[in-house]
mmCIF file of C-alpha atoms in Angstrom:
data_model
loop_
_atom_site.group_PDB
_atom_site.id
_atom_site.type_symbol
_atom_site.label_atom_id
_atom_site.label_comp_id
_atom_site.label_asym_id
_atom_site.label_seq_id
_atom_site.Cartn_x
_atom_site.Cartn_y
_atom_site.Cartn_z
ATOM 1 C CA UNK A 19 142.313 54.561 112.900
ATOM 2 C CA UNK A 20 139.168 56.738 112.557
ATOM 3 C CA UNK A 21 138.310 55.101 116.311
ATOM 4 C CA UNK A 22 141.156 56.003 117.999
ATOM 5 C CA UNK A 23 141.645 58.735 120.365
ATOM 6 C CA UNK A 24 145.374 59.601 119.848
ATOM 7 C CA UNK A 25 147.102 62.931 119.931
ATOM 8 C CA UNK A 26 147.480 62.943 116.405
ATOM 9 C CA UNK A 27 143.797 62.997 115.679
ATOM 10 C CA UNK A 28 142.644 64.754 118.524
ATOM 11 C CA UNK A 29 142.242 68.329 116.926
ATOM 12 C CA UNK A 30 140.655 66.583 113.733
ATOM 13 C CA UNK A 31 137.888 64.824 115.440
ATOM 14 C CA UNK A 32 137.456 68.020 117.901
ATOM 15 C CA UNK A 33 133.915 69.188 116.398
ATOM 16 C CA UNK A 34 132.891 65.582 115.778
ATOM 17 C CA UNK A 35 129.105 65.184 117.560
ATOM 18 C CA UNK A 36 126.136 62.813 117.951
ATOM 19 C CA UNK A 37 123.384 65.143 116.984
ATOM 20 C CA UNK A 38 120.492 64.458 115.213
ATOM 21 C CA UNK A 39 119.764 65.728 111.671
ATOM 22 C CA UNK A 40 117.616 68.609 112.850
ATOM 23 C CA UNK A 41 119.957 69.683 115.784
ATOM 24 C CA UNK A 42 122.915 69.648 113.521
ATOM 25 C CA UNK A 43 121.026 71.954 111.373
ATOM 26 C CA UNK A 44 119.953 74.328 114.165
ATOM 27 C CA UNK A 45 118.703 77.895 113.533
ATOM 28 C CA UNK A 46 122.119 78.937 114.909
ATOM 29 C CA UNK A 47 124.305 76.584 112.530
ATOM 30 C CA UNK A 48 121.969 77.652 109.259
ATOM 31 C CA UNK A 49 121.923 81.740 109.930
ATOM 32 C CA UNK A 50 125.913 81.369 109.800
ATOM 33 C CA UNK A 51 126.063 79.012 107.197
ATOM 34 C CA UNK A 52 123.704 80.918 104.995
ATOM 35 C CA UNK A 53 125.218 84.333 105.559
ATOM 36 C CA UNK A 54 128.558 83.003 104.496
ATOM 37 C CA UNK A 55 127.529 80.999 101.752
ATOM 38 C CA UNK A 56 125.642 84.121 100.150
ATOM 39 C CA UNK A 57 128.925 86.017 100.779
ATOM 40 C CA UNK A 58 130.899 83.638 98.590
ATOM 41 C CA UNK A 59 128.173 83.819 95.720
ATOM 42 C CA UNK A 60 128.234 87.592 95.919
ATOM 43 C CA UNK A 61 131.950 87.995 95.923
ATOM 44 C CA UNK A 62 133.242 85.144 94.112
ATOM 45 C CA UNK A 63 132.460 85.172 90.569
ATOM 46 C CA UNK A 64 133.604 81.565 90.035
ATOM 47 C CA UNK A 65 131.517 80.100 92.770
ATOM 48 C CA UNK A 66 128.423 82.687 91.507
ATOM 49 C CA UNK A 67 128.752 81.067 87.684
ATOM 50 C CA UNK A 68 128.469 77.807 89.008
ATOM 51 C CA UNK A 69 125.332 78.480 91.057
ATOM 52 C CA UNK A 70 123.684 80.121 87.938
ATOM 53 C CA UNK A 71 124.864 77.579 85.612
ATOM 54 C CA UNK A 72 123.168 74.960 87.932
ATOM 55 C CA UNK A 73 120.001 76.869 88.194
ATOM 56 C CA UNK A 74 119.871 77.566 84.746
ATOM 57 C CA UNK A 75 120.194 73.643 83.708
ATOM 58 C CA UNK A 76 117.667 72.639 86.555
ATOM 59 C CA UNK A 77 114.808 75.016 85.445
ATOM 60 C CA UNK A 78 115.899 75.451 81.805
ATOM 61 C CA UNK A 79 112.926 77.267 79.823
ATOM 62 C CA UNK A 80 110.662 76.544 82.589
ATOM 63 C CA UNK A 81 108.055 73.437 82.911
ATOM 64 C CA UNK A 82 105.538 72.579 80.060
ATOM 65 C CA UNK A 83 102.138 70.805 80.634
ATOM 66 C CA UNK A 84 101.869 67.536 78.250
ATOM 67 C CA UNK A 85 97.821 66.886 78.510
ATOM 68 C CA UNK A 86 96.960 63.003 77.353
ATOM 69 C CA UNK A 87 93.282 62.989 77.182
ATOM 70 C CA UNK A 88 91.744 61.496 73.964
ATOM 71 C CA UNK A 89 90.442 64.597 73.055
ATOM 72 C CA UNK A 90 93.380 66.634 71.139
ATOM 73 C CA UNK A 91 91.305 69.762 71.176
ATOM 74 C CA UNK A 92 90.967 69.656 75.017
ATOM 75 C CA UNK A 93 94.550 68.813 75.400
ATOM 76 C CA UNK A 94 95.719 71.918 73.363
ATOM 77 C CA UNK A 95 93.556 74.301 75.012
ATOM 78 C CA UNK A 96 94.478 73.332 78.633
ATOM 79 C CA UNK A 97 98.095 73.437 77.508
ATOM 80 C CA UNK A 98 97.444 77.022 75.873
ATOM 81 C CA UNK A 99 95.754 78.007 79.142
ATOM 82 C CA UNK A 100 98.747 76.382 81.545
ATOM 83 C CA UNK A 101 101.359 78.567 79.325
ATOM 84 C CA UNK A 102 99.460 81.715 79.945
ATOM 85 C CA UNK A 103 98.995 80.966 83.479
ATOM 86 C CA UNK A 104 102.963 80.459 83.789
ATOM 87 C CA UNK A 105 103.841 83.746 82.009
ATOM 88 C CA UNK A 106 101.094 85.585 84.197
ATOM 89 C CA UNK A 107 102.917 84.127 87.166
ATOM 90 C CA UNK A 108 106.519 84.257 86.006
ATOM 91 C CA UNK A 109 106.634 80.813 87.131
ATOM 92 C CA UNK A 110 109.603 80.332 85.392
ATOM 93 C CA UNK A 111 111.539 83.256 87.047
ATOM 94 C CA UNK A 112 110.449 82.222 90.514
ATOM 95 C CA UNK A 113 111.583 78.461 89.853
ATOM 96 C CA UNK A 114 115.166 79.845 88.962
ATOM 97 C CA UNK A 115 115.054 81.799 92.143
ATOM 98 C CA UNK A 116 114.314 78.522 93.969
ATOM 99 C CA UNK A 117 117.041 76.534 92.201
ATOM 100 C CA UNK A 118 119.738 79.248 93.209
ATOM 101 C CA UNK A 119 118.550 79.483 96.951
ATOM 102 C CA UNK A 120 118.573 75.634 97.173
ATOM 103 C CA UNK A 121 122.621 75.624 96.347
ATOM 104 C CA UNK A 122 123.360 79.009 98.061
ATOM 105 C CA UNK A 123 120.858 78.722 100.938
ATOM 106 C CA UNK A 124 120.471 74.941 101.156
ATOM 107 C CA UNK A 125 116.883 75.086 100.867
ATOM 108 C CA UNK A 126 114.241 77.171 99.000
ATOM 109 C CA UNK A 127 110.371 78.051 100.050
ATOM 110 C CA UNK A 128 107.241 78.948 98.184
ATOM 111 C CA UNK A 129 104.034 79.588 99.464
ATOM 112 C CA UNK A 130 100.889 78.652 97.265
ATOM 113 C CA UNK A 131 98.064 81.756 97.745
ATOM 114 C CA UNK A 132 95.595 83.316 95.787
ATOM 115 C CA UNK A 133 96.746 86.615 94.096
ATOM 116 C CA UNK A 134 93.922 89.024 92.827
ATOM 117 C CA UNK A 135 96.919 90.738 90.735
ATOM 118 C CA UNK A 136 97.451 88.017 88.552
ATOM 119 C CA UNK A 137 96.414 88.519 85.159
ATOM 120 C CA UNK A 138 94.738 85.186 84.291
ATOM 121 C CA UNK A 139 91.288 83.604 84.963
ATOM 122 C CA UNK A 140 93.268 81.512 87.651
ATOM 123 C CA UNK A 141 94.712 83.616 90.440
ATOM 124 C CA UNK A 142 96.605 80.554 91.920
ATOM 125 C CA UNK A 143 100.454 82.263 92.558
ATOM 126 C CA UNK A 144 103.499 81.185 93.986
ATOM 127 C CA UNK A 145 105.133 83.372 96.805
ATOM 128 C CA UNK A 146 109.070 82.755 96.879
ATOM 129 C CA UNK A 147 110.217 83.724 100.595
ATOM 130 C CA UNK A 148 113.895 82.790 101.979
ATOM 131 C CA UNK A 149 114.865 80.382 104.600
ATOM 132 C CA UNK A 150 114.884 83.158 107.134
ATOM 133 C CA UNK A 151 111.321 83.868 106.946
ATOM 134 C CA UNK A 152 110.542 80.117 107.902
ATOM 135 C CA UNK A 153 111.207 80.733 111.782
ATOM 136 C CA UNK A 154 109.330 79.959 114.916
ATOM 137 C CA UNK A 155 109.907 83.608 117.245
ATOM 138 C CA UNK A 156 110.481 82.172 121.101
ATOM 139 C CA UNK A 157 110.313 78.452 120.479
ATOM 140 C CA UNK A 158 110.768 76.712 123.696
ATOM 141 C CA UNK A 159 113.061 74.063 124.081
ATOM 142 C CA UNK A 160 111.974 70.476 124.243
ATOM 143 C CA UNK A 161 108.859 70.441 122.429
ATOM 144 C CA UNK A 162 108.535 66.967 120.712
ATOM 145 C CA UNK A 163 107.781 66.984 117.227
ATOM 146 C CA UNK A 164 108.572 71.120 116.823
ATOM 147 C CA UNK A 165 111.704 72.713 115.320
ATOM 148 C CA UNK A 166 112.243 76.117 114.170
ATOM 149 C CA UNK A 167 110.097 76.921 111.488
ATOM 150 C CA UNK A 168 108.384 73.624 111.200
ATOM 151 C CA UNK A 169 105.613 71.473 113.065
ATOM 152 C CA UNK A 170 105.341 67.833 111.959
ATOM 153 C CA UNK A 171 103.458 64.535 113.406
ATOM 154 C CA UNK A 172 104.676 61.464 114.797
ATOM 155 C CA UNK A 173 105.752 60.330 111.770
ATOM 156 C CA UNK A 174 107.951 63.209 110.617
ATOM 157 C CA UNK A 175 105.082 64.647 107.794
ATOM 158 C CA UNK A 176 105.205 68.590 108.153
ATOM 159 C CA UNK A 177 101.980 69.645 109.378
ATOM 160 C CA UNK A 178 102.716 73.599 109.264
ATOM 161 C CA UNK A 179 105.304 75.959 108.711
ATOM 162 C CA UNK A 180 106.045 79.131 110.752
ATOM 163 C CA UNK A 181 106.234 81.896 108.208
ATOM 164 C CA UNK A 182 107.223 85.418 109.175
ATOM 165 C CA UNK A 183 105.503 87.976 107.485
ATOM 166 C CA UNK A 184 108.239 90.116 106.702
ATOM 167 C CA UNK A 185 112.099 88.946 106.207
ATOM 168 C CA UNK A 186 113.900 89.709 109.610
ATOM 169 C CA UNK A 187 116.517 91.466 107.647
ATOM 170 C CA UNK A 188 113.729 94.144 106.464
ATOM 171 C CA UNK A 189 113.950 97.302 107.597
ATOM 172 C CA UNK A 190 110.089 97.095 109.306
ATOM 173 C CA UNK A 191 110.408 93.654 110.772
ATOM 174 C CA UNK A 192 110.522 94.842 114.422
ATOM 175 C CA UNK A 193 106.862 95.576 113.599
ATOM 176 C CA UNK A 194 105.965 92.094 112.985
ATOM 177 C CA UNK A 195 107.144 89.561 115.660
ATOM 178 C CA UNK A 196 104.465 86.882 114.935
ATOM 179 C CA UNK A 197 104.617 83.982 112.419
ATOM 180 C CA UNK A 198 101.775 82.749 110.373
ATOM 181 C CA UNK A 199 101.223 78.957 110.977
ATOM 182 C CA UNK A 200 100.415 77.884 107.153
ATOM 183 C CA UNK A 201 99.642 74.721 106.496
ATOM 184 C CA UNK A 202 101.899 72.449 104.878
ATOM 185 C CA UNK A 203 99.848 71.370 101.674
ATOM 186 C CA UNK A 204 100.244 75.266 100.972
ATOM 187 C CA UNK A 205 104.146 75.488 101.216
ATOM 188 C CA UNK A 206 106.672 74.193 98.837
ATOM 189 C CA UNK A 207 109.868 72.983 100.724
ATOM 190 C CA UNK A 208 112.811 72.294 98.180
ATOM 191 C CA UNK A 209 115.932 70.828 100.045
ATOM 192 C CA UNK A 210 118.411 68.014 99.669
ATOM 193 C CA UNK A 211 117.438 65.491 102.579
ATOM 194 C CA UNK A 212 120.847 63.904 103.450
ATOM 195 C CA UNK A 213 119.600 62.330 107.000
ATOM 196 C CA UNK A 214 116.697 60.645 108.357
ATOM 197 C CA UNK A 215 114.700 62.716 110.062
ATOM 198 C CA UNK A 216 116.193 66.011 108.399
ATOM 199 C CA UNK A 217 113.470 68.806 108.200
ATOM 200 C CA UNK A 218 115.598 71.785 107.277
ATOM 201 C CA UNK A 219 118.157 72.139 104.529
ATOM 202 C CA UNK A 220 121.872 73.719 104.991
ATOM 203 C CA UNK A 221 123.873 75.282 101.955
ATOM 204 C CA UNK A 222 125.417 73.063 99.611
ATOM 205 C CA UNK A 223 128.602 75.420 99.308
ATOM 206 C CA UNK A 224 129.200 74.847 102.894
#
């Protein structure tokens, strides 16, 4: 029955397509789905509660480091410093925000960078950004290995991410139209890969 083109099923199958994973999750599709998903989370207390509960269970109290070298003293010292660093960069709160965004937006991003404001000897920090900030302005059509926000090699591995200095919805966004090409090794991209060749996520509340 699923292969038939009868009048009974014509409307049901009207929007079926043969697009690949990246084309199906195009910039226009993602923008509309993200806006509607966020609206539902912000206005439906039941949905908001489900998203927050999932984030709570996913992140918990935050990650802990367990060293397993033969030196107990060294293990304790490194674990203590790790705990201090996580508090200094507010790691748990940032991971919670990423877990929340993964469900409501379909994906979440964080950029690893040095932050002199971190009150710890290790200045490494995670800068959490929203999906709209990972975008390629004026991307030409038909560039092989290049989709909105991501440039990848012939094997499908991300090479770099195009990250806008500001969120497109920010008041001052019009002053910055050039994206920074951030090497993939400095970008944390969390999304559910549901199809082969998929490089961007779509809201799980769709």
